[in-house]
Coordinates of C-alpha atoms in Angstrom, one line a residue:
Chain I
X7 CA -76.6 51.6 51.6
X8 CA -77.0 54.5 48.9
X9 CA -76.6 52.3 45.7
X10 CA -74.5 55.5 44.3
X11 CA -71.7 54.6 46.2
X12 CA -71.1 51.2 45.3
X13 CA -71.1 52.3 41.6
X14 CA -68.2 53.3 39.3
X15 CA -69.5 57.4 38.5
X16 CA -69.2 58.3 34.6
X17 CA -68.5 62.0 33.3
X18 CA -68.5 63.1 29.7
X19 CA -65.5 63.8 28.3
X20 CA -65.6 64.8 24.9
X21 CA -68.2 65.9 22.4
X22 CA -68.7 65.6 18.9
X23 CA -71.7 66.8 16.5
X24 CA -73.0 66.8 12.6
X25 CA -75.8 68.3 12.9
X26 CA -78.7 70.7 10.4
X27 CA -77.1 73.4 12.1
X28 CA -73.8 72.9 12.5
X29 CA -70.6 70.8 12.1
X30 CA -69.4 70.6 15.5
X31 CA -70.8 71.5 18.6
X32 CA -70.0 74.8 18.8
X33 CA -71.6 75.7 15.6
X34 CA -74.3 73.1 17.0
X35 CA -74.6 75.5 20.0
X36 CA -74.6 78.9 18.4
X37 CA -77.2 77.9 15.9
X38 CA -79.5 77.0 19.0
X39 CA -79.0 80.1 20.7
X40 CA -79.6 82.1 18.1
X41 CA -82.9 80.2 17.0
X42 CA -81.5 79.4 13.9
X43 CA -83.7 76.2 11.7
X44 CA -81.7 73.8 9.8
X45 CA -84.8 72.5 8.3
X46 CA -84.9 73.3 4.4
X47 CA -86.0 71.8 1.0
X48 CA -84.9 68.5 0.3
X49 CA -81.7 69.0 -2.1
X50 CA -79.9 65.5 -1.8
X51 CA -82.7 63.5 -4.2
X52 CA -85.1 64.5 -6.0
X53 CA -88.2 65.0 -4.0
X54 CA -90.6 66.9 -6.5
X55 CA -93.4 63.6 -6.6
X56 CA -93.3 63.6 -2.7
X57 CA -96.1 65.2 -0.4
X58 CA -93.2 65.9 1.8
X59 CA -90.3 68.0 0.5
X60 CA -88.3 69.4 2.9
X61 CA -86.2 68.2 5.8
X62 CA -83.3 68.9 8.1
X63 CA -80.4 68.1 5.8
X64 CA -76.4 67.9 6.6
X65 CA -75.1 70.5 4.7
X66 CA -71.2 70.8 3.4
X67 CA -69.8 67.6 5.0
X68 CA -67.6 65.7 3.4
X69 CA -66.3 62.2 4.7
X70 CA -62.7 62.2 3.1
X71 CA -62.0 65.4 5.2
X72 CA -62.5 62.5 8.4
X73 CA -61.6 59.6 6.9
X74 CA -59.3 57.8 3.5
X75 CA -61.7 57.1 0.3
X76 CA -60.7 53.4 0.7
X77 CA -63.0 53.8 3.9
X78 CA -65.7 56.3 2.6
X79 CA -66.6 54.5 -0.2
X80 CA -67.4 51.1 1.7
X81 CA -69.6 52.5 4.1
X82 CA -73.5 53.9 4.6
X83 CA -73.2 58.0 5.0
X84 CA -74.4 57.4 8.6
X85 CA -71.1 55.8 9.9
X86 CA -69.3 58.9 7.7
X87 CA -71.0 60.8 10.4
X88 CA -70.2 58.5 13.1
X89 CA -66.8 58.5 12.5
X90 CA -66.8 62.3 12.4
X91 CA -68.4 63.0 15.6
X92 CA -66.2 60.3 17.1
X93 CA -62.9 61.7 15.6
X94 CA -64.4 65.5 17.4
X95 CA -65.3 63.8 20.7
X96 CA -61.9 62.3 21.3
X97 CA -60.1 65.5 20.4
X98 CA -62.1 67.5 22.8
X99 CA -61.4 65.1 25.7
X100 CA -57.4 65.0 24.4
X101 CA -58.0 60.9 24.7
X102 CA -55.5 59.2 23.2
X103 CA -56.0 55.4 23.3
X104 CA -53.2 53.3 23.3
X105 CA -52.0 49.9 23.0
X106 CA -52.7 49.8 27.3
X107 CA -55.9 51.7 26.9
X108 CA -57.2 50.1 24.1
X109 CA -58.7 47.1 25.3
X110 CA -60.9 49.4 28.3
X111 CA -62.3 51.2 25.7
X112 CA -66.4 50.4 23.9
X113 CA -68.1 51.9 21.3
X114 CA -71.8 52.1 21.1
X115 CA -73.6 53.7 18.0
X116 CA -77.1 53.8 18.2
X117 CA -79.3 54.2 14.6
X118 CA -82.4 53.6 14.0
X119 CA -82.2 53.2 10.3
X120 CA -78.6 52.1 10.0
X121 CA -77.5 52.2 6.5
X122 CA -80.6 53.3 4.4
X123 CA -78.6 54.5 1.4
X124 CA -76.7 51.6 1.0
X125 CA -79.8 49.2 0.7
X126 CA -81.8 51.6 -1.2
X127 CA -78.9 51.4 -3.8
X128 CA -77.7 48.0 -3.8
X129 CA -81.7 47.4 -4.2
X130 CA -81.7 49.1 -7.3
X131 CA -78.2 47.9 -8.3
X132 CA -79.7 44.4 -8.0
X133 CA -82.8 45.5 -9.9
X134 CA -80.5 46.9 -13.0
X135 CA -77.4 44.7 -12.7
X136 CA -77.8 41.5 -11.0
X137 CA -76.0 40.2 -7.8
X138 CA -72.7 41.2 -10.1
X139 CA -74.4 44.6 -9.3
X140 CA -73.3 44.3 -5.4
X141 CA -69.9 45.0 -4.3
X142 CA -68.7 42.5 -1.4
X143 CA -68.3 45.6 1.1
X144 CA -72.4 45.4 1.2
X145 CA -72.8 42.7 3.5
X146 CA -70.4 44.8 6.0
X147 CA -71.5 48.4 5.4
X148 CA -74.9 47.8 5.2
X149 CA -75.6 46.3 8.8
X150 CA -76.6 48.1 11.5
X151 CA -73.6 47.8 13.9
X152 CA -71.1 48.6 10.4
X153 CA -70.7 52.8 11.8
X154 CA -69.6 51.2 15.7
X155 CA -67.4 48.6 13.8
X156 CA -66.0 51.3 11.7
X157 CA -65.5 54.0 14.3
X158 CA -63.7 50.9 16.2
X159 CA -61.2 50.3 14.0
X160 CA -60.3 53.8 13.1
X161 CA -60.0 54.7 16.9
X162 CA -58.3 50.8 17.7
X163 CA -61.1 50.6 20.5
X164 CA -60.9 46.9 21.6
X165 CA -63.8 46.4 24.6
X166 CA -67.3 46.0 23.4
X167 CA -69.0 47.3 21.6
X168 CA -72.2 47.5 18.6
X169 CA -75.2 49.3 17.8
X170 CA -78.1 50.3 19.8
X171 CA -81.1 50.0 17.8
X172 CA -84.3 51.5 19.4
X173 CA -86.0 54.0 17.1
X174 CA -85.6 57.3 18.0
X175 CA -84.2 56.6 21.8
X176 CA -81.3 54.8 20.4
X177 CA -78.5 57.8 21.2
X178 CA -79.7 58.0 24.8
X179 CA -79.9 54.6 24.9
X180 CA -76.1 54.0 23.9
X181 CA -75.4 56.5 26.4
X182 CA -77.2 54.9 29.0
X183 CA -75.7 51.6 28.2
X184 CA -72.2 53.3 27.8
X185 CA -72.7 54.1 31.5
X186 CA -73.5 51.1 32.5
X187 CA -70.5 49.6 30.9
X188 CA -68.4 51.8 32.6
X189 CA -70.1 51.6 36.2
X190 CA -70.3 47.7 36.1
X191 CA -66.3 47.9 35.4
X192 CA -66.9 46.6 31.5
X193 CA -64.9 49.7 30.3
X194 CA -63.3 52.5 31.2
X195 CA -63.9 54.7 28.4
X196 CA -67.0 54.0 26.4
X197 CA -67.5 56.4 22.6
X198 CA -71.4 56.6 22.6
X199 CA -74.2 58.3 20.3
X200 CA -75.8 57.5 17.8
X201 CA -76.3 58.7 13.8
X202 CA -79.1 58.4 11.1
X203 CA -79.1 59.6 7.6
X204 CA -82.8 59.4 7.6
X205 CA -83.2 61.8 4.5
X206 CA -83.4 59.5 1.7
X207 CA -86.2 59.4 -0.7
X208 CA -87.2 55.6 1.0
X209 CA -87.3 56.9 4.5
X210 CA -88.5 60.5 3.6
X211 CA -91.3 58.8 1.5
X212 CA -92.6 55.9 4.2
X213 CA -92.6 58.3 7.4
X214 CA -95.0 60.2 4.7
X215 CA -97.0 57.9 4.3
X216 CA -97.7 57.2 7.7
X217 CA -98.8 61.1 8.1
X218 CA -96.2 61.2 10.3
X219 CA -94.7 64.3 8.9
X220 CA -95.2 67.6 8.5
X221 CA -96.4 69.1 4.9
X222 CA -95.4 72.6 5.4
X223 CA -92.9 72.4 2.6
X224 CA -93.6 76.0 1.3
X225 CA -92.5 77.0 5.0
X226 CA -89.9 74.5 6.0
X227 CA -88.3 77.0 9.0
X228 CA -91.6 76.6 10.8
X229 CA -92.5 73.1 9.6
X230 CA -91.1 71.5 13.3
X231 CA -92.8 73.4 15.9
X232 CA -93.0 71.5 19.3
X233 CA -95.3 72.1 21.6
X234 CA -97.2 74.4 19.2
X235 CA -101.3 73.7 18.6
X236 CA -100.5 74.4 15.1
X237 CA -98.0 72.0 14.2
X238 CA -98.7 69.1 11.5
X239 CA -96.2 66.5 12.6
X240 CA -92.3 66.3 12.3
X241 CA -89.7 67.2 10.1
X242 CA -87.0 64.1 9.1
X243 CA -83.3 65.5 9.9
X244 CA -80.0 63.5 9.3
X245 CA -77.3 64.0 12.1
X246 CA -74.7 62.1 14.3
X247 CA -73.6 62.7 17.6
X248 CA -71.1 60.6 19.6
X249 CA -69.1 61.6 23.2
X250 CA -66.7 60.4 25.1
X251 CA -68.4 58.5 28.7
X252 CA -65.0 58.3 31.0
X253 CA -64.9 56.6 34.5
X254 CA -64.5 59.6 37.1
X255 CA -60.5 58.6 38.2
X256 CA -59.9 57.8 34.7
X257 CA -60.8 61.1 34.0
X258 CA -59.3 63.0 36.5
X259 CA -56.1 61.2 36.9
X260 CA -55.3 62.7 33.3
X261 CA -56.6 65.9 34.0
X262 CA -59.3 65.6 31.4
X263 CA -61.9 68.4 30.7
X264 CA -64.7 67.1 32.7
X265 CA -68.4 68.7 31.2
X266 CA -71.1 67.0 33.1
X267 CA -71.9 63.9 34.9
X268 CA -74.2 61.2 33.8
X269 CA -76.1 60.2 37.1
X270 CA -79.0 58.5 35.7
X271 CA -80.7 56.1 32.6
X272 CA -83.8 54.7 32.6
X273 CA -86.1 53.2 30.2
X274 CA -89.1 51.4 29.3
X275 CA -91.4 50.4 26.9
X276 CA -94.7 51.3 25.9
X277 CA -96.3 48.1 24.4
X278 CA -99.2 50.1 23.1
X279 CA -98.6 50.6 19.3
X280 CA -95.7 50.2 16.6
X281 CA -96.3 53.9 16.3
X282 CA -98.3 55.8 18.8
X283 CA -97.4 56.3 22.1
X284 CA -99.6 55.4 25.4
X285 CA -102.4 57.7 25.4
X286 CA -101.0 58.8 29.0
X287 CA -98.1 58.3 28.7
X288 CA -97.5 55.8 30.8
X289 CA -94.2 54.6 29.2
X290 CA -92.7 58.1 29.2
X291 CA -93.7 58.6 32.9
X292 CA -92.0 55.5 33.9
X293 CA -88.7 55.6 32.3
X294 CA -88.3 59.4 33.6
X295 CA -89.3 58.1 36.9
X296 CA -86.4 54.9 36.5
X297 CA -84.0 57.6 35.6
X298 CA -84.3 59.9 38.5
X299 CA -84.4 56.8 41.0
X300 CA -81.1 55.8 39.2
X301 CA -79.9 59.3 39.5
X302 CA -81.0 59.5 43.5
X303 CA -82.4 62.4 43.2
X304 CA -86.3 64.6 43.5
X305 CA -88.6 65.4 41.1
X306 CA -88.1 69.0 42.1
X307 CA -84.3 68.5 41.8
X308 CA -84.7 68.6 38.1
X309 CA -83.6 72.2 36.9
X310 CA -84.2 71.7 32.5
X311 CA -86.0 69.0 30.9
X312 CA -84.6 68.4 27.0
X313 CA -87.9 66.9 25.8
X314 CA -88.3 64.8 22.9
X315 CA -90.6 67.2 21.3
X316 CA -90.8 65.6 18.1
X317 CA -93.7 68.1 16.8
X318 CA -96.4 65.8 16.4
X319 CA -99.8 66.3 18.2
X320 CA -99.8 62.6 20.3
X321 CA -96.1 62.7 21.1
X322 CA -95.7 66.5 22.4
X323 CA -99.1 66.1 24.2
X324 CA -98.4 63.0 26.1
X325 CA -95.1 64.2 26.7
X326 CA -96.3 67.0 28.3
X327 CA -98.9 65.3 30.6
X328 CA -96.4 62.6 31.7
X329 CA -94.5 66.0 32.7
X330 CA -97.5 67.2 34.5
X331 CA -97.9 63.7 36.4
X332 CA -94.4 63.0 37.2
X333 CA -93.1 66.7 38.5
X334 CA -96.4 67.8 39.8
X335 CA -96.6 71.5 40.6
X336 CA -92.9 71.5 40.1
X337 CA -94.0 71.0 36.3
X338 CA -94.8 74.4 35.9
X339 CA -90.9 75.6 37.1
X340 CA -89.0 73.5 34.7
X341 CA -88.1 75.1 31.4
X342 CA -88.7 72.8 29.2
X343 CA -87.5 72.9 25.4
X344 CA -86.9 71.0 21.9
X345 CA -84.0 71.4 20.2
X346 CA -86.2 69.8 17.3
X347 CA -87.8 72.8 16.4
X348 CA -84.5 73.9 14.9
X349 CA -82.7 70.4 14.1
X350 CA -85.2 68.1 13.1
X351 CA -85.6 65.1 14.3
X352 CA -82.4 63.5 13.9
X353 CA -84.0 59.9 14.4
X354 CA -80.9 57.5 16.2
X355 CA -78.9 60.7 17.0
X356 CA -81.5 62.6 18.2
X357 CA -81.4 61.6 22.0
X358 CA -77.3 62.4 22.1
X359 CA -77.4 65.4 20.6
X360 CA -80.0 66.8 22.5
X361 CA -77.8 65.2 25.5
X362 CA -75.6 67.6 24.4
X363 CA -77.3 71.0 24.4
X364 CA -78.6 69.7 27.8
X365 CA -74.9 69.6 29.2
X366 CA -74.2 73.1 27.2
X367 CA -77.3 74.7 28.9
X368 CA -74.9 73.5 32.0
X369 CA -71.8 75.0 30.9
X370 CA -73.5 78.1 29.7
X371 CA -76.3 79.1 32.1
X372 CA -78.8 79.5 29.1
X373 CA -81.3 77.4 28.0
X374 CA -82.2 76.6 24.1
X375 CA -85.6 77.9 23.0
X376 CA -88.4 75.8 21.5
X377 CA -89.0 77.7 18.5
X378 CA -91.9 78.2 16.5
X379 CA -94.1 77.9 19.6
X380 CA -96.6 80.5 19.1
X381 CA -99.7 79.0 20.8
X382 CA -98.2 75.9 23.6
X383 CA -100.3 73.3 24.0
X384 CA -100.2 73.3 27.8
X385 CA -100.4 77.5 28.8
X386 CA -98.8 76.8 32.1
X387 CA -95.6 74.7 31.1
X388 CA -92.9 76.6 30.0
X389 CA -90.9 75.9 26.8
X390 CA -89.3 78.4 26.0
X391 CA -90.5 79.9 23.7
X392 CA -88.7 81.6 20.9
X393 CA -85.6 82.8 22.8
X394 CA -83.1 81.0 25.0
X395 CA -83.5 81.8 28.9
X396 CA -80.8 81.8 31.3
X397 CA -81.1 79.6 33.6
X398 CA -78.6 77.8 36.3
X399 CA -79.1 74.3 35.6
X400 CA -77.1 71.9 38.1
X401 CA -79.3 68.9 37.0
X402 CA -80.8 67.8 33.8
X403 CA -83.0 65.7 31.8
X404 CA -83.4 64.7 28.4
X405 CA -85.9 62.8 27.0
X406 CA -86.3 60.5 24.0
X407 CA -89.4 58.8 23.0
X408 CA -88.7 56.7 20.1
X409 CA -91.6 54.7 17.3
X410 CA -92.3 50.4 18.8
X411 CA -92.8 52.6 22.0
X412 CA -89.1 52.9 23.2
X413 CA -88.4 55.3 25.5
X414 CA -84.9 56.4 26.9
X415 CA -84.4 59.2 29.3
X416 CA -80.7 60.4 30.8
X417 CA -80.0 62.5 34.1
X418 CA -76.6 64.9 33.8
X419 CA -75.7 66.8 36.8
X420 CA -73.4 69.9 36.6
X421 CA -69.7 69.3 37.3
X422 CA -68.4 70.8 40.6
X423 CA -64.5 69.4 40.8
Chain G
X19 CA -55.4 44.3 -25.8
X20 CA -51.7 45.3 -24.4
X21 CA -50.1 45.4 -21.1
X22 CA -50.3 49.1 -20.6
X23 CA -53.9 49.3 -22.0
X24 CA -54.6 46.6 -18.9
X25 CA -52.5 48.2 -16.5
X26 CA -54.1 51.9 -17.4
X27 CA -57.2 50.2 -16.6
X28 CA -56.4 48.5 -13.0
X29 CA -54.6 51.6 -11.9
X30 CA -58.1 54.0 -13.0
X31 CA -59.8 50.9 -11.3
X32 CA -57.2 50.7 -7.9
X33 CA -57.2 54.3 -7.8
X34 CA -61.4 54.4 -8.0
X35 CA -60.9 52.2 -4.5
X36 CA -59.3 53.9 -2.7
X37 CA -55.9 52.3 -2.7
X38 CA -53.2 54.0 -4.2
X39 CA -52.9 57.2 -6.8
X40 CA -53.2 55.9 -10.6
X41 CA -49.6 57.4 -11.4
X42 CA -47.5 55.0 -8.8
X43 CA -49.1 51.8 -10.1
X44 CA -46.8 49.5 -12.2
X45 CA -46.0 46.0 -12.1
X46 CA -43.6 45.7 -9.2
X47 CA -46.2 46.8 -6.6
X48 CA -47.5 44.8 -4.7
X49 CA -51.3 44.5 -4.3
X50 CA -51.5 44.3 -0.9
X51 CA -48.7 45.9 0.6
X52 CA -48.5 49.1 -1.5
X53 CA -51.3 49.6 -3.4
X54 CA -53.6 48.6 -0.2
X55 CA -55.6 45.7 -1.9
X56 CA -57.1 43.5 0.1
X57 CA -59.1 40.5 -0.5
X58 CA -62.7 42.4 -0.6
X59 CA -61.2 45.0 -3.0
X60 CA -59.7 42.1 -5.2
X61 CA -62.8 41.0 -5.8
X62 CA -63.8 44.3 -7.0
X63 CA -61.1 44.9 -9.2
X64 CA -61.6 41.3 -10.5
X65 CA -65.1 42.1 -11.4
X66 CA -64.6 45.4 -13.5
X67 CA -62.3 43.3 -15.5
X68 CA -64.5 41.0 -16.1
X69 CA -67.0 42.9 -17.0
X70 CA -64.9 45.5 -19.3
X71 CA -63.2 42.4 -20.9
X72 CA -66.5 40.1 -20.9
X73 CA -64.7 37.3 -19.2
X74 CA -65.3 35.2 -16.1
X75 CA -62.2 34.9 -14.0
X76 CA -62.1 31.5 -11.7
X77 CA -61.9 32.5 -7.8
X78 CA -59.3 29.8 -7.2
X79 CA -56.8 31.0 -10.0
X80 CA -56.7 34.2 -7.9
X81 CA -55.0 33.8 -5.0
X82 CA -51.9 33.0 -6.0
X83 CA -51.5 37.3 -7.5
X84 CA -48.9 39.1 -5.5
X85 CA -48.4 42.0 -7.9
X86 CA -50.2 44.2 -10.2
X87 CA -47.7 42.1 -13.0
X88 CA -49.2 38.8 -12.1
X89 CA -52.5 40.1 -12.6
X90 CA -51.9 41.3 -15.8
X91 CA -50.0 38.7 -16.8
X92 CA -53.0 36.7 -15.7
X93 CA -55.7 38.5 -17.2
X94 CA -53.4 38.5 -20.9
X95 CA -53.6 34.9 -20.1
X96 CA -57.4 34.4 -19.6
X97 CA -58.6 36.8 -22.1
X98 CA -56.5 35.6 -25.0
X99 CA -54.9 32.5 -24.0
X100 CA -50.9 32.3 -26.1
X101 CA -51.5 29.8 -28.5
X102 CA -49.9 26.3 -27.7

């Protein structure tokens, strides 16, 4: 029996983005299509004494247009953006969750970092004040899973739900897990993504000293260049992205807006190195090869590939080859672009997001560029350079590889009615 | 220190949180029903008192407040106990 039709199918419902580029998804989306970088110099903290100083900032968002002070002020600038994304999501799928609904309904928020600016300051609070220097909302707002509980209580969501934490696959992850959820009959509405306000002087500082990062800070629109032999590593960006995962009757028995299908989640680890990935890849390779089993469906069915595409050397190369191994000579017909060249790398959020501009490239016939790929590491491969291509893309991957070697990869397929 | 200094002080304070504009506070409200106080945020208002007034406020005496007037009334108390 084809395991697809014993399973609950899951569409995507609703989007919602903070992004470098853009408030919403449609901003999101223009800025990508027109090539636009939201990478910049660091303007939040003073970054002057740092050998990296610039990064993919959130620009013009403020939380108490989303949500009451009493809420901003008790928790981490990552669940602001959670909450915002959510609040966008659910008004593009016209959800409303009531007092029935509410108890078929998850959230998921996947982060890597959770919330960095809390700690950093209760750190020093503690440093200049003493404990009397801590407010009791820390012990809430500074955990990991405080942006799902918040984005819970705002939306009265009453299945399961928490944070995903895996590095930089967390937003596909919650997706992934979201889907599951909903297929295995947990929920029937699951609000998944993920958000990370990585651009703090702590995290900004530490991903520097591992050399993680690039140091083109007197050209920070052509510091994140993916698949470029000149790039230096990658550019830090803060971001949120949450949608709304539906079970297919769900869906249509309230005539929702249906964008895309998820099909397929894999993933895998690379037990190789806390920050390197497998030299070949191996961990890549396997969780795109889980997804498209998932998904039931070819190698050569795959019509875009949303890589990770951070813009360092080992993780674009290795991406590429586990490309080469897995799709064969079909490799070399995929476009195959990062969205990272013009967001950052949104850590947690990443994978959602770039879930996102996969289902767009769906909707829209066009595929986002890669930009700042002047010289591509592999000749033959295309991604895209420079300009968006059109392209019809009926299925889709995206890929995140994430730092302890997590990898997360998602499957959409084009919705037909 | 006199009532309205105090109470000019919790509503800057109340207000600061998030719970209710600084112009509707007076001492009939009640904390938690309309000035949205809630235990976590008592704790918070309790501690800027203490520190503006350089006192130390016992948790138990607390739970008994039900409006902004019995905190007053209990911070006149504990800062400059009425002679016996």
């Amino acid at each position: 029996m084809n395991p697809q039709s014993a399973r609950r199918r899951v569409v995507i419902t609703g989007r919602g983005a903070i992004t470098p580029i853009g408030l919403n998804v449609a901003d999101f989306w223009a800025s990508l299509m027109a090539g636009r970088s939201g990478v910049g110099p660091i303007t939040s903290f003073d970054a002057s004494g740092l050998p990296v100083r610039i990064a993919g900032e959130v620009k013009g968002f403020d939380p108490t247009d989303w949500m009451e002070r009493k809420v901003s002020r008790r928790i981490d600038r990552f669940a602001h953006y959670a909450i915002a994304s959510t609040l966008q999501a659910l008004e593009e799928s016209k959800l409303e969750i009531d007092d029935e609904l509410a108890p078929r309904v998850g959230v998921l928020v996947g982060s890597g970092f959770g919330a960095t600016l809390i700690l950093h300051h209760s750190a020093i609070n503690m440093v200049e004040k003493g404990f009397r220097g801590l407010t009791p909302w820390i012990t809430a707002g500074a955990a990991i899973d405080s942006a799902a509980g918040e984005v819970a209580l705002r939306v009265n969501a009453q299945g399961p739900s928490g944070a995903v934490s895996t590095a930089c696959a967390s937003g596909t992850d919650a997706v992934g897990m979201g889907m599951r959820m909903i297929m295995y009959g947990n929920a029937d509405v699951v609000l998944a993504g993920g958000s990370d306000n990585s651009v703090t002087s702590v995290d900004v500082g530490s991903a520097a000293m591992s050399r993680a990062l690039s140091k083109r800070n007197d050209d920070p629109e052509r510091a994140s260049r993916p698949f470029d032999t000149d790039r230096d590593g990658f550019v830090v960006a803060a971001g949120a992205g949450m949608v709304v995962l539906e079970e297919l009757d769900h869906a249509l028995s309230r005539g929702a807006p249906i964008l895309a299908e998820v099909i397929g989640y894999g993933a895998s680890t690379d037990a190789y190195h806390p920050t390197a990935p497998h030299p070949t890849g191996r961990g890549a390779r396997q969780a795109m090869q889980a997804a498209l089993t998932d998904a039931g469906v070819r190698p050569e069915d795959i019509d875009y590939i949303n890589a990770h595409g951070t813009s360092t050397v080992l993780n674009d190369r290795t991406e590429s080859q586990a490309i080469r191994t897995l799709f064969g000579e079909h490799a070399l017909r995929i476009p195959i672009s990062s969205t990272k060249s013009m967001t950052g790398h949104m850590i947690g959020a990443a994978g959602v997001v770039e879930l996102m501009a996969t289902v767009n490239a769906m909707l829209d016939g066009r595929v986002p560029p890669t930009i700042n790929c002047d010289n591509p590491e592999d000749t033959e491969l295309n991604y895209v350079p420079h300009k968006p291509q059109e392209h019809r893309v009926d299925v889709a991957m995206s890929n995140s590889f994430g730092f302890a070697g997590h990898n997360a990869v998602a499957v959409v397929r084009r919705w037909q009615g | 220190m006199s009532d309205s200094e105090i109470l000019a002080h919790l509503a800057a304070v109340i207000e600061d949180l998030g719970g209710a504009p600084a112009g509707e506070i007076s001492r009939e409200k009640s904390l938690r029903d309309d000035l949205d106080i809630d235990s976590l945020s008592m704790v918070e208002v309790v501690v800027s008192i203490e520190d503006k007034y350089g006192v130390e406020l016992p948790d138990d005496a607390m739970t008994g407040l039900q409006t902004v007037g019995d905190l007053v009334d209990f911070i006149e108390n504990s800062v400059a106990p009425t002679p016996a």
